[in-house]
XYZ file of C-alpha atoms in Angstrom:
534
model
C 0.000 0.000 0.000
C 2.797 2.430 0.793
C 4.172 1.975 -2.712
C 0.801 2.710 -4.323
C 0.214 5.960 -2.408
C 3.123 7.870 -4.053
C 1.989 6.580 -7.464
C -1.546 7.798 -6.794
C -0.264 11.183 -5.682
C 1.939 11.536 -8.768
C -0.925 10.493 -11.052
C -3.338 12.956 -9.423
C -0.732 15.709 -9.752
C -0.254 14.875 -13.430
C -3.953 15.500 -14.059
C -3.456 19.197 -13.294
C -2.908 21.299 -16.407
C -1.704 24.825 -17.021
C -3.349 27.575 -19.012
C -1.805 28.968 -22.196
C 1.673 30.534 -21.646
C 0.536 33.832 -23.186
C -2.219 34.200 -20.572
C -0.254 36.503 -18.202
C 0.395 38.888 -21.083
C -3.296 38.992 -22.029
C -4.316 39.545 -18.394
C -1.559 42.003 -17.529
C -1.330 44.155 -20.645
C -2.692 47.122 -18.725
C 0.279 46.910 -16.345
C 2.625 47.019 -19.333
C 0.721 50.017 -20.669
C 1.122 51.773 -17.313
C 4.888 51.132 -17.314
C 5.200 52.383 -20.889
C 3.257 55.511 -19.970
C 5.519 56.169 -16.979
C 8.679 55.730 -19.046
C 7.534 57.664 -22.087
C 5.341 60.362 -20.596
C 8.032 63.038 -20.483
C 9.141 62.320 -24.046
C 5.593 62.583 -25.376
C 4.946 65.815 -23.510
C 8.245 67.289 -24.707
C 7.403 66.359 -28.287
C 4.137 68.285 -28.220
C 5.696 71.227 -26.341
C 8.693 71.258 -28.694
C 11.070 70.952 -25.759
C 14.095 68.815 -25.082
C 12.857 65.346 -24.161
C 13.475 64.169 -20.650
C 13.020 60.822 -19.003
C 12.352 59.055 -15.709
C 16.082 59.081 -14.824
C 17.953 62.227 -13.664
C 19.837 64.235 -16.272
C 23.373 63.099 -16.813
C 22.683 59.419 -16.136
C 24.972 57.285 -18.316
C 23.236 55.484 -21.167
C 24.505 52.114 -19.957
C 22.676 52.511 -16.654
C 19.472 53.388 -18.461
C 19.811 50.256 -20.626
C 20.564 48.114 -17.568
C 17.577 49.553 -15.695
C 15.269 48.885 -18.636
C 16.594 45.325 -18.960
C 16.066 44.678 -15.243
C 12.523 46.041 -15.462
C 11.691 43.839 -18.459
C 13.244 40.816 -16.692
C 11.228 41.500 -13.521
C 7.993 41.727 -15.509
C 8.893 38.508 -17.320
C 9.563 36.710 -14.024
C 6.257 37.889 -12.570
C 4.402 36.749 -15.685
C 6.179 33.374 -15.642
C 5.391 32.739 -11.970
C 1.783 33.735 -12.535
C 1.524 31.206 -15.372
C 3.462 28.473 -13.545
C 1.326 28.592 -10.407
C -2.017 28.721 -12.255
C -3.276 25.209 -12.889
C -6.646 23.585 -13.365
C -8.188 20.120 -13.204
C -11.472 18.738 -14.556
C -12.469 15.541 -12.768
C -15.616 13.492 -13.012
C -17.403 15.669 -10.447
C -15.564 18.980 -10.095
C -13.571 21.609 -11.937
C -10.743 23.052 -9.818
C -8.351 25.972 -10.253
C -5.222 26.771 -8.247
C -3.583 30.169 -8.549
C -1.418 32.638 -6.665
C 2.301 32.858 -5.869
C 2.431 34.402 -2.389
C -1.255 34.073 -1.556
C -2.492 30.742 -2.849
C -6.104 30.277 -3.921
C -7.918 27.032 -4.644
C -11.419 27.261 -6.118
C -13.689 24.468 -7.267
C -17.214 24.009 -8.579
C -19.361 20.917 -8.815
C -20.155 20.103 -12.413
C -23.791 19.308 -11.683
C -24.208 22.752 -10.089
C -22.897 24.762 -13.020
C -25.577 27.294 -13.966
C -24.069 28.639 -17.192
C -20.789 28.617 -19.095
C -19.321 31.596 -20.951
C -16.406 31.840 -23.348
C -15.101 35.409 -23.371
C -12.617 36.798 -25.876
C -11.232 40.256 -25.148
C -9.666 41.989 -28.119
C -6.077 41.020 -27.252
C -7.111 37.410 -26.572
C -8.755 37.256 -30.006
C -5.445 38.220 -31.611
C -3.817 35.188 -29.972
C -6.774 32.858 -30.611
C -7.457 32.456 -26.891
C -10.587 32.531 -24.775
C -11.564 32.697 -21.114
C -13.849 29.977 -19.764
C -16.164 31.059 -16.941
C -18.310 28.672 -14.903
C -21.232 30.351 -13.183
C -22.767 28.851 -10.064
C -25.284 30.126 -7.525
C -22.683 32.029 -5.515
C -24.023 35.589 -5.110
C -22.856 36.683 -8.505
C -19.171 35.749 -8.495
C -17.737 33.340 -11.028
C -16.772 30.213 -9.130
C -14.076 29.298 -11.650
C -12.331 31.298 -14.374
C -9.841 29.681 -16.735
C -7.942 32.481 -18.451
C -6.766 31.804 -21.069
C -7.125 28.641 -23.174
C -6.958 27.896 -26.880
C -10.424 28.297 -28.360
C -10.692 24.683 -29.505
C -9.641 23.503 -26.040
C -12.117 25.891 -24.378
C -14.971 24.572 -26.530
C -13.990 20.992 -25.749
C -13.934 21.700 -22.013
C -17.288 23.423 -22.237
C -18.814 20.428 -24.007
C -17.350 18.023 -21.456
C -18.630 19.969 -18.470
C -22.082 20.455 -19.972
C -22.300 16.731 -20.692
C -21.490 15.938 -17.079
C -23.938 18.528 -15.792
C -26.722 17.264 -18.090
C -26.848 13.787 -16.596
C -25.752 12.172 -19.865
C -23.520 9.850 -17.871
C -26.556 8.546 -16.018
C -28.442 8.378 -19.311
C -25.927 5.986 -20.823
C -25.454 3.926 -17.680
C -23.142 4.133 -14.708
C -20.853 1.549 -16.305
C -19.390 4.297 -18.491
C -18.270 6.166 -15.392
C -16.717 3.012 -14.048
C -14.925 2.448 -17.353
C -13.607 6.021 -17.356
C -12.066 5.654 -13.900
C -11.188 1.958 -13.959
C -7.620 1.398 -12.899
C -7.131 5.078 -12.083
C -5.099 5.369 -8.863
C -7.190 8.241 -7.603
C -10.785 7.791 -8.774
C -11.985 10.993 -7.146
C -9.602 13.024 -9.289
C -9.963 10.945 -12.436
C -10.064 13.162 -15.493
C -13.428 13.629 -17.128
C -14.059 11.872 -20.412
C -13.826 14.490 -23.148
C -16.910 15.168 -25.239
C -17.438 16.636 -28.667
C -19.253 19.941 -28.896
C -22.964 19.398 -29.492
C -24.241 20.612 -32.883
C -26.268 23.787 -32.788
C -29.208 25.002 -34.833
C -29.329 28.755 -35.573
C -32.507 30.516 -34.496
C -31.945 34.174 -35.334
C -29.313 36.828 -35.980
C -29.746 40.579 -35.534
C -28.832 42.875 -38.412
C -26.580 45.874 -37.664
C -29.335 48.258 -38.738
C -31.675 47.019 -36.035
C -28.964 47.209 -33.375
C -28.247 50.831 -34.304
C -31.959 51.644 -34.443
C -32.586 50.077 -31.028
C -29.754 52.167 -29.559
C -31.082 55.385 -31.095
C -34.597 54.665 -29.782
C -33.382 53.878 -26.272
C -33.579 55.984 -23.136
C -30.153 57.420 -23.912
C -31.696 59.468 -26.715
C -34.329 60.815 -24.336
C -31.599 61.841 -21.875
C -29.641 63.452 -24.707
C -32.644 65.484 -25.904
C -33.498 66.591 -22.370
C -29.870 67.591 -21.828
C -29.822 69.655 -25.024
C -33.078 71.389 -24.055
C -31.744 72.133 -20.570
C -28.454 73.537 -21.890
C -30.169 75.714 -24.489
C -32.621 77.009 -21.872
C -29.824 77.867 -19.424
C -27.839 79.583 -22.161
C -30.824 81.721 -23.197
C -31.693 82.623 -19.603
C -28.163 83.447 -18.421
C -26.846 84.733 -21.725
C -23.527 82.998 -21.060
C -21.920 80.078 -22.849
C -20.456 78.761 -19.613
C -23.571 76.670 -19.121
C -22.454 74.549 -22.083
C -20.044 72.847 -19.654
C -23.090 71.204 -18.089
C -23.578 69.261 -21.293
C -20.160 67.556 -21.082
C -21.008 64.960 -18.377
C -24.405 64.356 -19.982
C -22.775 63.801 -23.359
C -20.205 61.411 -21.886
C -22.910 59.416 -20.093
C -25.035 59.171 -23.244
C -22.037 58.170 -25.376
C -21.160 55.476 -22.837
C -24.743 54.189 -22.933
C -24.744 54.056 -26.729
C -21.414 52.220 -26.773
C -22.589 49.704 -24.179
C -25.700 48.857 -26.215
C -23.822 48.614 -29.507
C -20.920 46.563 -28.154
C -23.159 44.053 -26.368
C -25.768 43.622 -29.123
C -23.559 43.795 -32.195
C -23.363 40.549 -34.166
C -25.969 38.994 -31.844
C -26.822 35.406 -32.738
C -28.966 32.837 -30.963
C -28.889 29.091 -31.466
C -30.167 25.987 -29.715
C -28.399 22.715 -28.987
C -28.956 19.831 -26.637
C -26.831 21.767 -24.109
C -29.270 24.690 -24.033
C -29.568 28.165 -25.475
C -26.324 29.446 -27.014
C -25.869 33.208 -27.392
C -23.040 35.032 -29.210
C -22.444 38.781 -29.345
C -19.749 41.434 -29.213
C -18.062 44.158 -31.246
C -14.472 44.302 -29.980
C -14.770 41.783 -27.148
C -16.812 38.721 -28.092
C -18.690 36.394 -25.774
C -20.355 33.027 -26.208
C -22.848 32.033 -23.512
C -24.452 28.660 -22.999
C -27.387 28.557 -20.607
C -28.463 24.953 -19.950
C -32.164 24.070 -19.694
C -33.618 24.369 -16.215
C -31.155 27.072 -15.121
C -33.375 30.015 -16.069
C -35.291 31.183 -12.989
C -37.475 33.943 -14.451
C -38.084 35.596 -17.828
C -39.069 39.201 -18.547
C -40.214 40.606 -21.910
C -40.295 44.412 -22.068
C -41.168 46.982 -24.718
C -40.069 50.589 -24.164
C -42.373 53.346 -25.365
C -40.093 54.370 -28.258
C -40.079 50.769 -29.526
C -43.874 50.600 -29.896
C -43.903 51.759 -33.563
C -41.187 49.226 -34.497
C -42.790 46.317 -32.617
C -39.499 45.316 -30.930
C -39.157 43.564 -27.579
C -36.309 42.816 -25.176
C -35.960 39.541 -23.242
C -34.059 39.370 -19.953
C -33.648 36.407 -17.610
C -32.581 35.583 -14.087
C -29.926 32.881 -13.889
C -28.303 31.881 -10.614
C -24.801 33.372 -10.712
C -25.714 36.098 -13.234
C -26.612 39.648 -12.355
C -26.209 39.417 -8.588
C -23.154 41.630 -8.083
C -23.546 45.429 -8.308
C -21.083 45.690 -11.190
C -22.362 42.740 -13.168
C -22.725 42.969 -16.910
C -26.410 43.312 -17.881
C -25.724 41.873 -21.338
C -25.155 38.461 -19.798
C -28.785 38.296 -18.667
C -30.205 39.424 -22.035
C -31.445 36.654 -24.315
C -32.724 39.060 -26.984
C -31.630 42.723 -27.224
C -34.294 43.746 -29.761
C -36.577 41.306 -31.550
C -39.864 41.249 -33.382
C -42.919 39.480 -31.979
C -42.156 36.294 -33.931
C -38.521 36.312 -32.789
C -39.627 36.914 -29.211
C -41.940 33.901 -29.391
C -39.075 31.827 -30.814
C -36.860 32.609 -27.812
C -39.723 32.012 -25.380
C -40.260 28.625 -27.017
C -36.636 27.772 -26.224
C -36.701 28.723 -22.563
C -40.272 27.470 -21.988
C -40.497 24.337 -24.157
C -43.596 23.170 -22.289
C -45.785 26.261 -21.824
C -48.551 24.285 -20.165
C -51.362 25.685 -22.314
C -53.111 24.683 -25.545
C -52.714 28.157 -27.065
C -49.267 29.464 -26.068
C -49.062 31.933 -28.969
C -52.376 33.545 -28.096
C -51.631 33.619 -24.371
C -48.170 35.197 -24.682
C -49.347 37.653 -27.330
C -52.104 38.759 -24.960
C -49.480 39.147 -22.257
C -47.325 41.321 -24.502
C -49.960 43.447 -26.241
C -53.364 42.869 -24.711
C -55.397 44.197 -21.821
C -58.473 42.943 -20.085
C -59.438 39.351 -19.202
C -58.843 37.695 -22.598
C -56.919 34.386 -22.661
C -57.504 33.755 -18.969
C -55.859 36.864 -17.481
C -57.181 38.037 -14.124
C -56.925 41.840 -14.077
C -57.120 44.673 -11.551
C -60.527 45.816 -10.302
C -61.886 49.159 -11.450
C -61.135 50.815 -8.107
C -57.398 50.321 -8.782
C -57.552 53.212 -11.258
C -57.005 55.624 -8.320
C -53.433 54.338 -7.880
C -52.772 53.188 -11.462
C -54.898 55.290 -13.812
C -53.069 54.184 -16.983
C -52.273 50.535 -16.381
C -55.093 49.181 -14.222
C -56.807 47.524 -17.215
C -53.576 45.812 -18.212
C -52.189 44.743 -14.816
C -52.984 41.113 -14.124
C -51.820 37.512 -14.108
C -52.500 34.207 -15.826
C -51.761 30.618 -14.836
C -50.697 27.707 -17.022
C -49.837 24.176 -16.071
C -46.138 25.054 -15.846
C -45.755 28.801 -15.208
C -47.192 31.965 -13.699
C -47.451 35.005 -16.000
C -47.643 38.597 -14.783
C -48.140 41.597 -17.066
C -48.078 45.313 -16.315
C -47.377 48.698 -17.898
C -49.405 50.702 -20.383
C -46.599 52.896 -21.755
C -43.696 50.597 -20.893
C -45.109 47.126 -21.451
C -43.765 44.227 -19.433
C -44.543 40.514 -19.223
C -42.885 38.333 -16.588
C -42.932 34.530 -16.669
C -41.838 32.370 -13.722
C -41.983 28.551 -13.881
C -43.813 27.146 -10.860
C -40.762 25.208 -9.675
C -38.561 28.351 -9.782
C -40.616 30.406 -7.331
C -38.430 30.705 -4.233
C -40.999 32.361 -1.979
C -43.810 34.932 -2.094
C -44.885 38.011 -0.166
C -48.116 40.002 -0.086
C -47.610 43.789 0.099
C -50.217 46.446 0.823
C -49.822 50.159 1.564
C -52.249 52.459 3.435
C -54.094 53.613 0.305
C -54.153 50.073 -1.086
C -55.797 48.877 2.137
C -58.603 51.378 1.717
C -59.051 50.301 -1.907
C -58.819 46.586 -0.925
C -56.050 45.905 -3.432
C -52.567 44.454 -2.924
C -49.374 43.380 -4.689
C -47.870 39.894 -4.760
C -44.079 39.753 -5.005
C -42.512 36.534 -6.312
C -38.999 36.082 -4.977
C -36.430 34.888 -7.519
C -32.651 34.709 -7.710
C -30.890 38.101 -8.052
C -31.091 39.549 -11.532
C -32.881 42.082 -13.731
C -36.262 40.341 -13.441
C -38.317 41.246 -10.364
C -41.604 39.291 -10.709
C -44.553 41.153 -9.215
C -48.334 41.082 -9.632
C -49.663 44.614 -9.114
C -52.894 46.202 -7.893
C -55.154 43.155 -7.765
C -58.097 42.497 -5.492
C -56.756 41.452 -2.096
C -59.119 38.463 -1.825
C -58.032 37.212 -5.252
C -54.352 37.573 -4.366
C -54.799 35.861 -1.008
C -56.377 32.874 -2.739
C -53.591 32.858 -5.340
C -50.981 33.070 -2.580
C -52.363 29.955 -0.889
C -52.813 27.930 -4.066
C -49.507 28.935 -5.603
C -47.576 27.871 -2.504
C -48.903 24.336 -2.905
C -48.467 24.424 -6.681
C -44.822 25.570 -6.477
C -43.923 22.980 -3.843
C -45.439 20.198 -5.941
C -43.633 21.424 -9.072
C -40.274 21.447 -7.256
C -40.761 17.842 -6.197
C -41.453 16.778 -9.788
C -38.811 18.948 -11.454
C -36.159 17.018 -13.414
C -34.813 19.762 -15.689
C -31.578 20.140 -13.699
C -30.398 16.899 -15.372
C -31.878 17.550 -18.804
C -30.290 14.590 -20.665
C -30.897 12.074 -17.919
C -32.889 9.057 -19.131
C -35.023 7.214 -16.669
C -34.148 3.561 -16.195
C -36.742 0.826 -15.866
C -38.890 3.052 -13.648
C -39.772 5.532 -16.397
C -39.645 6.382 -20.073
C -36.671 7.726 -21.929
C -36.388 11.271 -23.158
C -38.024 11.328 -26.608
C -35.781 11.706 -29.613
C -36.802 13.499 -32.797
C -37.342 11.434 -35.910
C -34.745 11.672 -38.677
C -35.362 14.105 -41.502
C -37.105 12.518 -44.525
C -34.505 13.971 -46.914
C -31.674 11.986 -45.342
C -30.015 9.402 -47.526
C -30.705 5.746 -46.856
C -28.223 4.226 -44.462
C -26.937 7.623 -43.256
C -26.770 8.247 -39.549
C -29.839 10.300 -38.572
C -29.167 13.800 -37.306
C -30.664 14.236 -33.862
C -32.714 17.325 -33.214
C -31.727 19.111 -30.011
C -33.733 18.695 -26.856
C -33.667 22.197 -25.383
C -35.199 20.844 -22.174
C -36.402 17.535 -20.839
C -40.046 17.494 -22.041
C -40.845 17.503 -25.722
C -42.043 20.888 -26.974
C -45.741 21.529 -27.419
C -47.071 21.155 -30.955
C -48.256 24.764 -31.116
C -44.822 26.075 -30.083
C -42.915 24.270 -32.845
C -43.896 26.746 -35.570
C -42.140 29.556 -33.678
C -38.798 27.792 -33.114
């Protein structure tokens, strides 16, 4: 036994791999830029002032000392980069992905593969030049990435993503536990046995946004309203005071608006959506590109909104709550956006992906009523007439509808909004009622979800109706959580249940050819009425 323990330790250590050697340069380029600025600042300033160039060293310093100092600085930066690369290692086992980093202060992070909420591949501009990408594994950890592998070759990053998604999907259980035993058979340390690599699942494109729409959506956003209000305010101040000094007020407004425009363009440019058996796959980016894969069952809540300026164009925006996304104050809102600006048909296509089983016989009619309608059509329960005293514009539209799988809440007359929460994703609920609402006998029902841009809420409904919904929905959500199996979306039941249905091969396939499998975006097969919008 004593002879086998060192062999096991050496084998487990050999399973740890290092990131790409160029990774420290891609991560630390800003430090190099700061050093170059410090060394060349005086020369640049002297050039523009037409003065004798100076430098960071005192006048009269021999040239040899300047060369030696520069060489020592470059060597020190190289040593720091080398140590950073050498001490950053990662391991993907059958159950976990682990990362070790740090020279003086060591850090060891790990995430369970079956708890991975989403996987991103990010490519900053410099990483794209080297053909590298950063792999990020999101878990339910208050908004921080549990594991970040920066940087890997793109083909290796895609392979790792496919392997981890296969493990998280329950595919190992679907094909039998003997495969897991075969993968780790004879391995000295079974707990750290490397995961069997998987090929990337084929994807099926759903939609792609044209540049014209992205630019139009940015111009019709709230940034334009802020810009117009700023111009009006500056012109008014200039006319009243008669001084051009007030134009300085426009500078911060202009910078804020320009930043907002850039954020929308950079995060929606080249937007493409596709579906695979691993879930919804989103790509976008102008300079920095990102590929997100959100597995089925990880989406906690969905919100479809339509700003007032988008009403003539008929565009909608889809945002989602995913555990691990959008919880930190500085989180990137683009990561929670499944559709930056889409038509009604495109919106229904994305909803069909994230809600493959809508739980109703007429999903198109129901969701269209939620997006555009008002009143009790398609089963919506709306606010009573007395609610007009607190919501004079939206009381006819505010309401909710129930399906066999989700709770829908709509609100907003000028800024339309539809929120969808699957029954099993409702964390808890709270009834809220202010002093005026008590006199009007109306109340709000807040549905608690994971942190993110979607805040589900049913507004200004009759308090007796909401109290009944509160009681029934508590039982309904608890029952749905017990029956939920979407966390392991490729898991096939054994003898106790049926297998996940597979799509039939296309009729145009040649005889004897291997049939191409259609993706299963989630465990249940999609409703017949949803298929036309995928």
